CSV table of C-alpha atoms in Angstrom, one decimal:
chain,number,residue,atom,x,y,z
A,14,MET,CA,37.4,62.8,1.7
A,15,GLN,CA,37.0,59.4,1.4
A,16,LYS,CA,34.8,57.1,-0.5
A,17,GLN,CA,32.1,55.6,2.0
A,18,LYS,CA,32.0,51.6,1.3
A,19,ARG,CA,29.2,49.3,1.6
A,20,LEU,CA,29.9,46.4,4.2
A,21,THR,CA,29.3,43.9,1.3
A,22,ASP,CA,32.3,45.3,-0.4
A,23,PHE,CA,34.8,43.8,1.5
A,24,PHE,CA,33.4,40.2,0.6
A,25,VAL,CA,33.6,40.6,-3.1
A,26,SER,CA,36.7,40.1,-5.5
A,27,PRO,CA,38.4,43.1,-6.7
A,28,VAL,CA,37.2,42.5,-10.5
A,29,ALA,CA,33.7,42.3,-9.5
A,30,LYS,CA,33.8,45.6,-7.6
A,31,LYS,CA,31.8,48.2,-9.0
A,32,SER,CA,32.1,51.8,-8.6
A,33,THR,CA,29.7,53.2,-6.2
A,34,SER,CA,28.4,57.1,-6.4
A,35,GLU,CA,29.3,59.0,-3.0
A,36,SER,CA,26.3,59.3,-1.0
A,37,PRO,CA,26.3,60.1,2.9
A,38,ARG,CA,22.9,57.8,3.1
A,39,THR,CA,24.5,54.7,1.6
A,40,PRO,CA,23.0,51.4,3.1
A,41,LEU,CA,25.4,49.4,4.3
A,42,PHE,CA,23.5,46.1,3.0
A,43,GLU,CA,21.9,45.6,-0.5
A,44,PHE,CA,18.6,44.0,-0.6
A,45,ASP,CA,15.5,43.2,-3.1
A,46,SER,CA,12.9,45.1,-2.7
A,47,GLN,CA,10.8,42.5,-5.2
A,48,LEU,CA,10.3,39.0,-3.2
A,49,PRO,CA,10.2,36.2,-5.5
A,50,ALA,CA,7.0,34.7,-6.5
A,51,ALA,CA,6.0,31.5,-4.6
A,52,LYS,CA,5.4,28.6,-6.8
A,53,ARG,CA,2.0,27.1,-6.9
A,54,GLN,CA,2.6,23.5,-6.4
A,55,LYS,CA,0.2,21.4,-9.1
A,56,THR,CA,-2.6,18.7,-7.1
A,57,PHE,CA,-3.7,15.9,-8.5
A,58,LYS,CA,-7.3,15.1,-8.2
A,59,GLY,CA,-7.5,11.3,-7.7
A,60,GLU,CA,-10.7,9.3,-8.3
A,61,ASN,CA,-12.0,9.4,-4.7
A,62,ASP,CA,-11.4,12.9,-4.4
A,63,VAL,CA,-14.3,15.1,-3.4
A,64,ARG,CA,-13.7,18.0,-5.6
A,65,GLN,CA,-13.1,15.8,-8.7
A,66,ALA,CA,-16.2,16.8,-11.0
A,67,ILE,CA,-18.0,14.0,-12.9
A,68,LEU,CA,-18.5,15.4,-16.7
A,69,ASP,CA,-22.1,14.7,-18.3
A,70,ALA,CA,-21.3,14.1,-21.7
A,71,GLY,CA,-24.7,12.9,-22.5
A,72,GLN,CA,-24.2,8.9,-21.2
A,73,ARG,CA,-27.2,7.1,-20.2
A,74,LYS,CA,-26.0,6.3,-16.9
A,75,ILE,CA,-24.0,9.1,-14.8
A,76,GLY,CA,-23.5,9.7,-10.7
A,77,GLY,CA,-25.2,7.2,-8.0
A,78,GLN,CA,-27.0,4.1,-8.7
A,79,TYR,CA,-29.2,2.2,-7.3
A,80,CYS,CA,-29.6,-2.0,-7.9
A,81,LYS,CA,-32.7,-3.3,-7.0
A,82,GLN,CA,-31.7,-7.1,-7.2
A,83,CYS,CA,-28.7,-6.2,-4.8
A,84,ASP,CA,-30.1,-3.7,-2.7
A,85,MET,CA,-27.0,-1.6,-3.0
A,86,MET,CA,-26.2,1.9,-3.8
A,87,TYR,CA,-23.1,3.2,-6.2
A,88,CYS,CA,-21.4,5.4,-8.0
A,89,ILE,CA,-20.8,4.2,-11.4
A,90,ASP,CA,-18.4,6.7,-12.5
A,91,ASN,CA,-16.1,5.0,-9.5
A,92,ILE,CA,-14.2,2.3,-10.6
A,93,THR,CA,-14.0,1.2,-7.1
A,94,GLU,CA,-17.9,1.2,-6.1
A,95,VAL,CA,-18.6,-0.2,-10.0
A,96,ALA,CA,-16.0,-3.5,-8.8
A,97,MET,CA,-17.5,-3.2,-5.1
A,98,HIS,CA,-21.1,-3.5,-6.7
A,99,GLU,CA,-20.1,-6.6,-8.8
A,100,LYS,CA,-18.8,-8.8,-6.1
A,101,HIS,CA,-22.0,-7.8,-4.0
A,102,HIS,CA,-24.4,-8.3,-6.5
A,103,ASN,CA,-23.0,-11.8,-7.9
A,104,ARG,CA,-22.5,-13.3,-4.6
A,105,TYR,CA,-25.4,-15.8,-4.6
A,106,SER,CA,-24.2,-17.1,-8.2
A,107,ASP,CA,-20.6,-17.1,-7.3
A,108,ILE,CA,-19.6,-21.0,-6.2
A,109,THR,CA,-16.3,-19.8,-4.6
A,110,ARG,CA,-17.8,-19.3,-1.4
A,111,VAL,CA,-20.0,-23.0,-1.2
A,112,LYS,CA,-16.6,-24.9,-2.8
A,113,VAL,CA,-15.8,-27.9,-1.0
A,114,SER,CA,-11.7,-29.3,-1.1
A,115,SER,CA,-11.2,-32.7,-1.4
A,116,SER,CA,-9.3,-32.6,1.9
A,117,GLN,CA,-12.0,-31.0,3.6
A,118,LEU,CA,-14.6,-33.2,2.4
A,119,ASN,CA,-12.4,-36.7,3.4
A,120,THR,CA,-12.5,-35.0,7.1
A,121,TRP,CA,-15.9,-34.7,7.1
A,122,LEU,CA,-17.2,-38.1,5.9
A,123,ARG,CA,-14.7,-39.4,8.8
A,124,LYS,CA,-16.1,-37.1,11.9
A,125,GLU,CA,-19.5,-36.5,10.5
A,126,CYS,CA,-22.8,-38.3,10.1
A,127,HIS,CA,-23.7,-38.4,6.5
A,128,TYR,CA,-25.5,-40.3,3.7
A,129,SER,CA,-24.7,-41.1,0.4
A,130,THR,CA,-26.7,-40.3,-2.6
A,131,ASN,CA,-26.2,-40.6,-6.5
A,132,ARG,CA,-24.8,-37.7,-6.8
A,133,GLY,CA,-23.0,-36.7,-3.7
A,134,TYR,CA,-23.7,-36.7,0.1
A,135,ILE,CA,-26.1,-35.0,2.3
A,136,PHE,CA,-24.6,-34.4,5.9
A,137,ARG,CA,-27.0,-34.0,9.4
A,138,ILE,CA,-25.5,-31.3,11.9
A,139,LEU,CA,-26.7,-31.1,15.0
A,140,PRO,CA,-26.0,-27.8,17.7
A,141,GLU,CA,-23.2,-30.0,19.7
A,142,PRO,CA,-20.4,-30.3,19.2
A,143,LEU,CA,-18.6,-27.9,17.4
A,144,SER,CA,-16.6,-28.5,14.4
A,145,SER,CA,-15.4,-27.3,10.9
A,146,LEU,CA,-18.0,-28.4,9.3
A,147,ARG,CA,-20.8,-26.8,11.5
A,148,ARG,CA,-18.7,-23.5,11.3
A,149,LYS,CA,-19.0,-23.8,7.3
A,150,ALA,CA,-22.8,-24.2,7.4
A,151,GLU,CA,-23.2,-21.1,9.8
A,152,GLN,CA,-21.0,-18.9,7.6
A,153,ILE,CA,-23.2,-20.2,4.1
A,154,ILE,CA,-26.6,-19.6,6.3
A,155,GLU,CA,-25.8,-16.1,7.4
A,156,ASP,CA,-23.7,-15.1,4.5
A,157,LEU,CA,-26.4,-16.4,1.5
A,158,VAL,CA,-29.1,-18.6,2.9
A,159,ASN,CA,-30.6,-15.9,5.2
A,160,SER,CA,-30.5,-13.1,2.8
A,161,SER,CA,-32.2,-15.3,0.1
A,162,VAL,CA,-35.2,-16.4,1.8
A,163,GLY,CA,-35.6,-12.7,3.1
A,164,PHE,CA,-34.7,-13.7,6.6
A,165,SER,CA,-32.2,-11.1,8.7
A,166,PRO,CA,-28.7,-11.9,8.3
A,167,ASP,CA,-28.4,-12.5,12.3
A,168,LEU,CA,-31.4,-14.8,12.5
A,169,SER,CA,-30.5,-17.8,14.8
A,170,ILE,CA,-29.9,-20.7,13.2
A,171,TRP,CA,-30.5,-23.3,16.1
A,172,GLY,CA,-32.8,-21.7,18.0
A,173,TRP,CA,-33.4,-20.8,21.6
A,174,ASP,CA,-34.0,-24.4,22.7
A,175,LYS,CA,-31.6,-25.8,20.2
A,176,ARG,CA,-33.8,-28.3,18.6
A,177,ARG,CA,-33.0,-27.5,15.1
A,178,THR,CA,-31.1,-30.0,12.9
A,179,VAL,CA,-29.0,-28.3,9.8
A,180,TRP,CA,-28.9,-30.5,6.6
A,181,ILE,CA,-26.4,-29.7,3.7
A,182,SER,CA,-26.2,-31.3,0.3
A,183,ILE,CA,-22.8,-31.6,-1.3
A,184,LEU,CA,-22.8,-32.5,-5.0
A,185,THR,CA,-19.7,-34.2,-6.9
A,186,GLU,CA,-19.1,-31.6,-9.8
A,187,GLY,CA,-16.2,-33.7,-11.5
A,188,PRO,CA,-12.9,-33.0,-9.5
A,189,SER,CA,-14.9,-30.6,-7.5
A,190,TYR,CA,-17.2,-30.6,-4.6
A,191,LEU,CA,-19.9,-28.3,-4.0
A,192,ILE,CA,-22.2,-27.1,-1.1
A,193,ALA,CA,-25.3,-27.4,-3.5
A,194,GLY,CA,-28.4,-27.1,-0.8
A,195,ILE,CA,-29.2,-26.3,2.9
A,196,VAL,CA,-32.5,-27.4,4.9
A,197,ILE,CA,-33.4,-26.4,8.6
A,198,THR,CA,-35.9,-28.3,10.3
A,199,GLU,CA,-37.2,-29.0,13.7
A,200,PRO,CA,-39.5,-31.2,15.1
A,201,LEU,CA,-43.2,-29.9,15.4
A,202,MET,CA,-45.9,-31.0,18.1
A,203,SER,CA,-48.6,-29.2,16.4
A,204,ALA,CA,-49.1,-27.8,12.7
A,205,GLN,CA,-51.5,-25.7,10.5
A,206,TYR,CA,-52.2,-26.4,6.8
A,207,SER,CA,-51.4,-23.1,5.3
A,208,ASP,CA,-54.3,-23.8,2.5
A,209,SER,CA,-57.1,-24.8,4.9
A,210,GLY,CA,-55.9,-23.5,8.0
A,211,LYS,CA,-56.8,-27.0,10.0
A,212,GLU,CA,-54.6,-27.5,12.4
A,213,LEU,CA,-52.9,-31.2,12.7
A,214,ARG,CA,-51.9,-32.4,16.2
A,215,ASP,CA,-52.6,-36.2,16.3
A,216,GLY,CA,-49.5,-37.3,18.4
A,217,GLU,CA,-47.8,-38.4,15.3
A,218,PRO,CA,-44.0,-37.1,14.4
A,219,ILE,CA,-44.3,-33.7,12.3
A,220,ILE,CA,-41.6,-32.2,10.6
A,221,GLY,CA,-41.0,-28.4,10.4
A,222,VAL,CA,-39.0,-27.0,7.6
A,223,ASN,CA,-37.3,-23.7,9.2
A,224,ARG,CA,-35.4,-22.6,6.1
A,225,ILE,CA,-34.8,-24.5,2.7
A,226,TRP,CA,-32.0,-23.3,0.2
A,227,THR,CA,-30.6,-24.2,-3.1
A,228,HIS,CA,-27.6,-22.6,-4.6
A,229,SER,CA,-28.5,-20.9,-8.1
A,230,ALA,CA,-25.8,-23.4,-10.3
A,231,ALA,CA,-27.4,-26.1,-8.6
A,232,ARG,CA,-31.4,-25.3,-9.1
A,233,ARG,CA,-33.8,-27.5,-11.0
A,234,ARG,CA,-31.7,-30.5,-10.3
A,235,GLY,CA,-33.6,-31.9,-7.7
A,236,VAL,CA,-31.5,-31.2,-5.2
A,237,ALA,CA,-34.5,-30.1,-2.0
A,238,SER,CA,-36.5,-32.7,-2.9
A,239,GLU,CA,-33.6,-35.6,-2.6
A,240,MET,CA,-32.7,-33.7,0.8
A,241,LEU,CA,-36.6,-34.0,1.7
A,242,ASP,CA,-37.3,-37.3,0.6
A,243,LEU,CA,-33.8,-38.4,3.1
A,244,ILE,CA,-34.7,-36.1,6.0
A,245,ARG,CA,-38.4,-38.0,5.8
A,246,GLN,CA,-37.0,-41.5,6.2
A,247,ARG,CA,-34.2,-40.7,8.5
A,248,TYR,CA,-35.3,-37.6,10.6
A,249,PHE,CA,-36.9,-40.3,13.5
A,250,THR,CA,-35.6,-43.1,14.1
A,251,GLY,CA,-37.6,-45.9,12.9
A,252,ALA,CA,-40.6,-43.8,11.4
A,253,TYR,CA,-41.1,-42.5,7.9
A,254,VAL,CA,-42.8,-39.1,7.9
A,255,PRO,CA,-45.5,-39.0,4.7
A,256,LYS,CA,-44.9,-35.6,2.9
A,257,HIS,CA,-48.0,-34.0,4.3
A,258,ARG,CA,-46.5,-34.1,7.5
């Protein structure tokens, strides 16, 4: 009786053929009952992976931190959050936002109402018309001034009746220019003294100071006093307002 062959034997070279024992139950195909083990892929845990643990090696600060000065919560072990906190924390002392280029200043000097001082210029900005100087002032007030003086960032600048005036002091620092101070004023019909509570209403002009702010890089240099002195001289045409008003 002729020996039974597997189907795969017809595709194998004669040299590689192996002798097989005679068996009526010889399978037609060869197969391996042991499947190859699947390779386990290595996963990399990045710095933002929530599964990444933080090792406590006795460091003084670990995990979430709260900064009272800038009112921000961040993770001190995360490089990205630390950088975000530094940027947010130093936003009041950073002069990048308040720098003015020479071309911007020249444009404002040609188009906007301004007064020259010993150290720079003071600009007077009204609610209308819209200009690049007004947009710059509104941006600084919303980003820096309001939160610095304890107001809501979205607090109205011009008021519902748009009677307020914004004053900006620009100092000359060598070849560069810096927005050093901002004062928001409005005319009042009456006022009340904070110390005595006495009401002031005599028909004479009164200037109300809604907000006053000086950049940290320009404080203790008389910027606010210089602005208030000029406002009392220039606010009302032909009238000088004394300090107590």
